[in-house]
Coordinates of C-alpha atoms and ligand atoms in Angstrom, one line a residue:
X1 CA 0.0 0.0 0.0
X2 CA 1.7 3.2 -1.1
X3 CA 2.4 5.9 1.4
X4 CA 2.1 9.1 -0.6
X5 CA 3.5 12.5 0.0
X6 CA 0.7 15.0 -0.7
X7 CA 1.0 16.4 -4.3
X8 CA -1.9 17.6 -6.3
X9 CA -1.7 14.4 -8.3
X10 CA -1.8 12.1 -5.2
X11 CA -4.7 14.0 -3.7
X12 CA -6.6 13.8 -7.0
X13 CA -5.9 10.0 -7.0
X14 CA -7.0 9.8 -3.4
X15 CA -10.4 11.3 -4.4
X16 CA -10.7 8.8 -7.2
X17 CA -10.0 5.9 -4.8
X18 CA -12.8 7.1 -2.5
X19 CA -15.3 7.5 -5.3
X20 CA -14.4 3.9 -6.5
X21 CA -15.2 2.6 -3.0
X22 CA -11.7 2.4 -1.7
X23 CA -10.0 3.3 1.7
X24 CA -7.7 6.3 2.1
X25 CA -6.0 7.1 5.3
X26 CA -5.4 10.9 5.8
X27 CA -4.0 13.2 8.5
X28 CA -6.3 15.5 10.5
X29 CA -5.4 17.9 13.3
X30 CA -6.2 15.1 15.8
X31 CA -5.1 11.7 14.5
X32 CA -5.0 9.9 11.1
X33 CA -8.5 8.8 9.9
X34 CA -9.3 5.8 7.8
X35 CA -11.6 7.3 5.2
X36 CA -14.3 5.9 2.9
X37 CA -17.2 7.3 1.0
X38 CA -19.9 7.6 3.7
X39 CA -22.7 7.2 1.1
X40 CA -21.4 3.8 -0.1
X41 CA -22.5 0.9 2.2
X42 CA -19.8 -1.4 0.8
X43 CA -17.0 1.1 1.3
X44 CA -18.1 1.8 4.9
X45 CA -18.3 -1.9 5.5
X46 CA -14.7 -2.2 4.4
X47 CA -13.7 0.2 7.2
X48 CA -15.2 -2.1 9.8
X49 CA -13.4 -5.1 8.2
X50 CA -10.0 -3.3 7.9
X51 CA -10.2 -2.2 11.6
X52 CA -11.7 -5.4 12.9
X53 CA -14.3 -3.1 14.5
X54 CA -17.5 -4.2 16.2
X55 CA -20.3 -3.0 13.9
X56 CA -22.3 -1.4 16.7
X57 CA -19.7 1.3 17.0
X58 CA -20.8 4.3 14.9
X59 CA -18.5 6.4 12.7
X60 CA -17.8 10.2 12.4
X61 CA -18.5 11.7 9.0
X62 CA -16.2 14.4 7.8
X63 CA -17.2 17.2 5.5
X64 CA -15.3 19.6 3.2
X65 CA -17.5 22.5 4.3
X66 CA -20.2 23.4 6.7
X67 CA -22.8 23.4 3.9
X68 CA -21.8 19.8 3.0
X69 CA -22.5 18.7 6.6
X70 CA -25.7 20.7 6.8
X71 CA -27.1 18.5 4.0
X72 CA -26.7 15.5 6.3
X73 CA -27.8 16.6 9.7
X74 CA -30.1 19.2 11.4
X75 CA -28.2 21.9 13.2
X76 CA -30.2 23.4 16.1
X77 CA -29.6 27.1 16.9
X78 CA -27.2 26.1 19.7
X79 CA -25.4 23.7 17.4
X80 CA -25.0 26.6 15.0
X81 CA -23.3 28.6 17.7
X82 CA -21.1 25.8 18.6
X83 CA -20.1 25.2 15.0
X84 CA -19.5 28.9 14.5
X85 CA -17.0 28.9 17.3
X86 CA -15.2 25.5 16.9
X87 CA -15.4 24.6 13.2
X88 CA -13.2 23.9 11.4
X89 CA -11.6 22.1 14.3
X90 CA -11.4 19.0 16.6
X91 CA -15.0 18.9 17.7
X92 CA -17.5 16.2 16.5
X93 CA -21.2 16.9 16.9
X94 CA -23.9 14.2 17.3
X95 CA -27.0 15.5 15.6
X96 CA -30.2 14.1 14.1
X97 CA -29.9 12.8 10.6
X98 CA -32.0 14.6 8.0
X99 CA -34.8 12.6 6.5
X100 CA -33.0 12.6 3.1
X101 CA -29.5 12.0 4.6
X102 CA -27.5 10.1 2.0
X103 CA -25.0 8.7 4.5
X104 CA -25.0 4.9 4.9
X105 CA -26.9 3.7 8.0
X106 CA -23.8 1.7 8.9
X107 CA -22.2 5.0 10.0
X108 CA -25.1 5.5 12.5
X109 CA -25.0 1.9 13.8
X110 CA -28.7 1.7 14.2
X111 CA -29.2 5.2 15.8
X112 CA -31.1 8.1 14.2
X113 CA -28.1 10.3 14.8
X114 CA -24.9 11.0 13.0
X115 CA -21.5 12.3 14.3
X116 CA -20.2 15.1 12.0
X117 CA -17.0 17.0 11.9
X118 CA -15.2 19.7 9.8
X119 CA -11.5 19.1 10.1
X120 CA -9.0 22.0 10.2
X121 CA -6.0 20.2 8.8
X122 CA -5.1 21.7 5.4
X123 CA -4.4 18.3 3.9
X124 CA -7.6 16.8 5.2
X125 CA -9.5 19.8 3.6
X126 CA -7.8 19.2 0.3
X127 CA -8.6 15.5 0.4
X128 CA -12.2 16.1 1.4
X129 CA -12.6 18.6 -1.5
X130 CA -11.0 16.2 -4.0
X131 CA -13.2 13.3 -2.8
X132 CA -16.4 15.4 -3.1
X133 CA -18.2 13.0 -0.8
X134 CA -18.9 13.0 2.9
X135 CA -16.1 10.8 4.4
X136 CA -16.7 8.3 7.2
X137 CA -13.4 8.0 9.1
X138 CA -12.6 6.4 12.4
X139 CA -9.0 6.5 13.7
X140 CA -6.8 4.6 11.3
X141 CA -5.7 1.7 13.6
X142 CA -6.9 -1.8 14.4
X143 CA -9.8 -1.6 16.7
X144 CA -8.8 -1.2 20.3
X145 CA -5.2 -0.3 19.5
X146 CA -3.2 2.9 19.9
X147 CA -4.5 5.7 17.7
X148 CA -2.2 6.7 14.8
X149 CA -0.5 10.2 14.8
X150 CA 1.9 9.4 12.0
X151 CA 1.6 7.8 8.6
X152 CA 3.9 5.0 9.7
X153 CA 1.6 4.1 12.6
X154 CA -1.2 3.5 10.0
X155 CA 1.0 1.3 7.8
X156 CA 2.1 -0.7 10.8
X157 CA -1.4 -1.2 12.1
X158 CA -3.5 -1.7 8.9
X159 CA -0.9 -2.6 6.2
X160 CA -2.5 -3.8 2.9
X161 CA -6.1 -3.2 4.1
X162 CA -5.7 0.5 3.1
X163 CA -5.5 1.6 -0.6
X164 CA -3.5 4.8 0.1
X165 CA -2.0 6.6 3.0
X166 CA -1.7 10.4 2.5
X167 CA 1.5 11.2 4.5
X168 CA 1.1 14.6 6.2
X169 CA 3.7 14.0 8.9
X170 CA 2.8 14.1 12.6
X171 CA -0.7 15.2 13.5
X172 CA -0.5 18.5 15.4
X173 CA -3.1 17.7 18.1
X174 CA -2.3 14.1 18.8
X175 CA -5.7 13.3 20.5
X176 CA -9.1 12.7 19.0
X177 CA -11.8 15.2 18.7
X178 CA -14.2 15.9 21.5
X179 CA -17.6 14.2 20.8
X180 CA -20.5 16.4 21.9
X181 CA -24.0 15.0 21.8
X182 CA -26.3 17.9 20.8
X183 CA -29.5 15.9 20.2
X184 CA -31.0 16.9 23.6
X185 CA -31.4 20.3 25.3
X186 CA -28.4 19.6 27.5
X187 CA -25.3 19.0 25.4
X188 CA -23.3 16.1 26.8
X189 CA -19.6 15.2 26.3
X190 CA -19.6 11.6 25.1
X191 CA -15.8 11.6 24.6
X192 CA -13.4 14.1 26.0
X193 CA -10.9 15.4 23.4
X194 CA -8.9 18.3 22.1
X195 CA -11.6 20.9 22.8
X196 CA -11.9 21.0 26.6
X197 CA -15.0 21.2 28.7
X198 CA -14.0 24.7 29.8
X199 CA -13.9 25.9 26.1
X200 CA -17.3 24.3 25.4
X201 CA -19.1 25.7 28.4
X202 CA -18.2 29.2 27.2
X203 CA -20.6 28.6 24.4
X204 CA -23.1 26.1 25.7
X205 CA -23.1 27.1 29.3
X206 CA -22.0 25.0 32.3
X207 CA -22.1 21.2 31.8
X208 CA -23.6 20.1 35.1
X209 CA -22.3 17.4 37.4
X210 CA -18.7 16.1 37.8
X211 CA -16.5 15.0 34.9
X212 CA -17.4 11.3 35.1
X213 CA -21.1 12.1 35.2
X214 CA -20.8 14.1 32.0
X215 CA -19.1 11.3 30.1
X216 CA -21.9 9.0 29.4
X217 CA -22.1 5.2 29.7
X218 CA -21.1 2.8 26.9
X219 CA -24.7 2.3 25.8
X220 CA -25.0 6.0 24.8
X221 CA -21.6 6.2 23.1
X222 CA -20.9 2.6 21.9
X223 CA -17.3 3.6 21.1
X224 CA -16.5 4.1 24.7
X225 CA -15.4 0.5 25.3
X226 CA -13.4 0.0 28.5
X227 CA -10.2 -1.3 26.8
X228 CA -9.2 1.0 24.0
X229 CA -6.1 2.8 22.8
X230 CA -4.2 -0.1 24.2
X231 CA -0.5 -1.0 23.5
X232 CA 0.3 -4.7 23.4
X233 CA 2.4 -4.1 26.6
X234 CA 0.4 -3.9 29.8
X235 CA 0.0 -0.4 31.3
X236 CA 0.3 0.7 35.0
X237 CA -1.1 4.1 35.9
X238 CA -0.1 6.6 38.6
X239 CA 3.4 5.4 38.8
X240 CA 5.6 7.6 41.1
X241 CA 8.5 5.2 41.1
X242 CA 9.5 1.7 39.9
X243 CA 7.3 -1.2 41.0
X244 CA 8.7 -3.3 43.8
X245 CA 9.1 -6.4 41.5
X246 CA 11.5 -7.8 39.0
X247 CA 9.2 -6.6 36.2
X248 CA 11.2 -4.5 33.7
X249 CA 9.2 -1.3 33.0
X250 CA 9.3 1.5 30.6
X251 CA 8.3 4.9 32.0
X252 CA 5.9 7.3 30.4
X253 CA 6.8 10.4 32.3
X254 CA 5.2 13.8 32.7
X255 CA 6.8 16.9 34.0
X256 CA 10.3 17.8 35.3
X257 CA 10.5 15.5 38.4
X258 CA 11.1 12.1 36.8
X259 CA 11.8 9.1 39.1
X260 CA 14.9 7.0 38.4
X261 CA 15.1 3.2 38.1
X262 CA 13.3 2.6 34.8
X263 CA 14.9 0.8 31.9
X264 CA 13.5 3.2 29.4
X265 CA 11.9 6.7 29.9
X266 CA 10.0 9.0 27.5
X267 CA 8.5 12.2 28.7
X268 CA 5.1 13.5 27.5
X269 CA 6.3 17.0 28.4
X270 CA 9.3 17.9 30.6
X271 CA 7.7 21.3 31.1
X272 CA 4.5 19.7 32.3
X273 CA 2.6 21.3 29.4
X274 CA -0.7 19.5 28.7
X275 CA -0.9 20.6 25.0
X276 CA 2.5 19.2 24.4
X277 CA 1.6 16.0 26.3
X278 CA -1.5 15.5 24.2
X279 CA 0.5 15.9 21.0
X280 CA 3.0 13.3 22.2
X281 CA 0.8 10.8 23.9
X282 CA 0.0 8.2 21.2
X283 CA 3.4 8.5 19.5
X284 CA 5.2 7.8 22.8
X285 CA 2.9 4.9 23.6
X286 CA 3.7 3.4 20.1
X287 CA 7.4 4.0 20.9
X288 CA 7.4 2.5 24.4
X289 CA 5.3 -0.4 23.1
X290 CA 8.1 -1.3 20.8
X291 CA 10.8 -1.1 23.6
X292 CA 10.2 -4.8 24.6
X293 CA 9.5 -4.1 28.3
X294 CA 7.1 -6.2 30.4
X295 CA 5.1 -3.1 31.3
X296 CA 4.6 0.6 30.6
X297 CA 4.4 2.6 33.8
X298 CA 2.7 6.1 33.5
X299 CA 3.2 9.0 35.8
X300 CA 0.1 10.9 37.0
X301 CA -1.3 13.6 34.7
X302 CA -3.4 16.4 36.2
X303 CA -7.2 15.9 35.7
X304 CA -7.8 19.5 34.3
X305 CA -8.2 21.0 30.9
X306 CA -6.7 18.7 28.3
X307 CA -5.6 16.4 31.1
X308 CA -9.2 15.1 31.2
X309 CA -8.9 13.7 27.7
X310 CA -5.3 12.5 28.2
X311 CA -6.4 10.6 31.4
X312 CA -9.4 9.1 29.6
X313 CA -7.1 7.6 26.9
X314 CA -4.6 6.4 29.6
X315 CA -7.3 4.7 31.7
X316 CA -8.6 2.9 28.6
X317 CA -5.1 1.9 27.6
X318 CA -4.6 0.4 31.1
X319 CA -8.1 -1.2 31.3
X320 CA -8.4 -5.1 31.4
X321 CA -8.1 -6.5 27.9
X322 CA -11.1 -8.4 26.5
X323 CA -9.0 -11.4 25.6
X324 CA -7.2 -11.6 29.0
Ligands
LIG1 O1 -10.5 13.0 16.0 C1 -11.3 12.2 15.6 O2 -12.5 12.2 16.0 C2 -10.9 11.1 14.7 C3 -10.5 11.7 13.3 C4 -10.1 10.7 12.3 O3 -11.5 12.5 12.9 N1 -11.9 10.1 14.5 C5 -12.2 9.2 15.5 O4 -13.2 8.3 15.2 O5 -11.7 9.2 16.6 P1 -13.4 7.0 16.0 O6 -14.3 6.2 15.2 O7 -12.2 6.3 16.5 O8 -14.3 7.5 17.3 C6 -15.6 8.0 17.1 C7 -16.3 8.1 18.4 C8 -16.6 6.8 19.0 O9 -16.4 6.9 20.4 C9 -18.1 6.6 18.6 O10 -18.8 5.7 19.5 C10 -18.6 8.0 18.7 O11 -17.5 8.8 18.2 N2 -19.7 8.2 17.9 C11 -19.8 8.3 16.5 N3 -21.0 8.4 16.1 C12 -21.8 8.5 17.1 C13 -23.2 8.6 17.3 N4 -24.1 8.8 16.3 N5 -23.7 8.6 18.6 C14 -22.8 8.5 19.7 N6 -21.5 8.4 19.5 C15 -21.0 8.3 18.3
LIG2 MG1 -10.5 5.3 17.6

């Protein structure tokens, strides 16, 4: 599967592959997406097959423009305000499908809603314009694994299952979009992401309750499986020093005060900066996963701002695996 540097010719070719029902991985400001023509059932089904993804997990549909997305879903006045403020950008909105919505029902996984997003990454925008179709795109990794923030991560995880990877280098954000359910009067964060709760509440008002209350149960957002974003290596959270065992550990550090005694150490952000940590999170998990240690120990990350999304991914990476 060719990994293509983005020229006009490769982007045109990527659009052709999409319209022919193929799969193209492309960079966004969050992570790489595995894109298919959202209006083509067979193409969408290929996404699930390539990822080994349970079919009950719905997909985010990406548009080249706000108008393109408004043809798919109904934007309430509040959703309009949210879109004015955060689009293009790393925010996915769950909205009601229009009666004549052309998007495959597979993307909605049996719900009457659809997740839509307008990415800000210039290469994503060129690709979406060239495809001239709404693009269904989950993160471009095998289901349950670490999300891809570089073209190489996509190739390593999905290999021949993808027809083309548009190589845009490292994704600037490094964490997925925030998923905001706007189908009821009280917007709800279904997945914390690059747009923080604080930023959202400036537009939608306070989101009530504590953080874990506002992140709904798996039945409401089927993608929120317990084990997700998981490296092959087991993960230990809240590490403040080496474990008192013979187990050889790699350390995923955060901040300037890094404990000694680990075989390998990578730091999310020596300065303790959460934006830098978000950008580095998945790339460092990929790197430490390849270090051949028995476990990855992770230092605590503050549960504030972007730290909420980072800790969400880390907890899922450390969660018990479905197959033991
Ligand atoms: O940053 C991102 O959002 C990336 C890039 C490629 O855009 N995409 C991404 O997609 O992370 P994925 O499939 O890995 O995650 C989509 C999340 C899942 O948690 C899924 O359950 C939720 O969005 N979701 C999608 N459609 C939904 C819907 N109609 N109702 C509730 N949750 C939905
Ligand atoms: Mg994903």
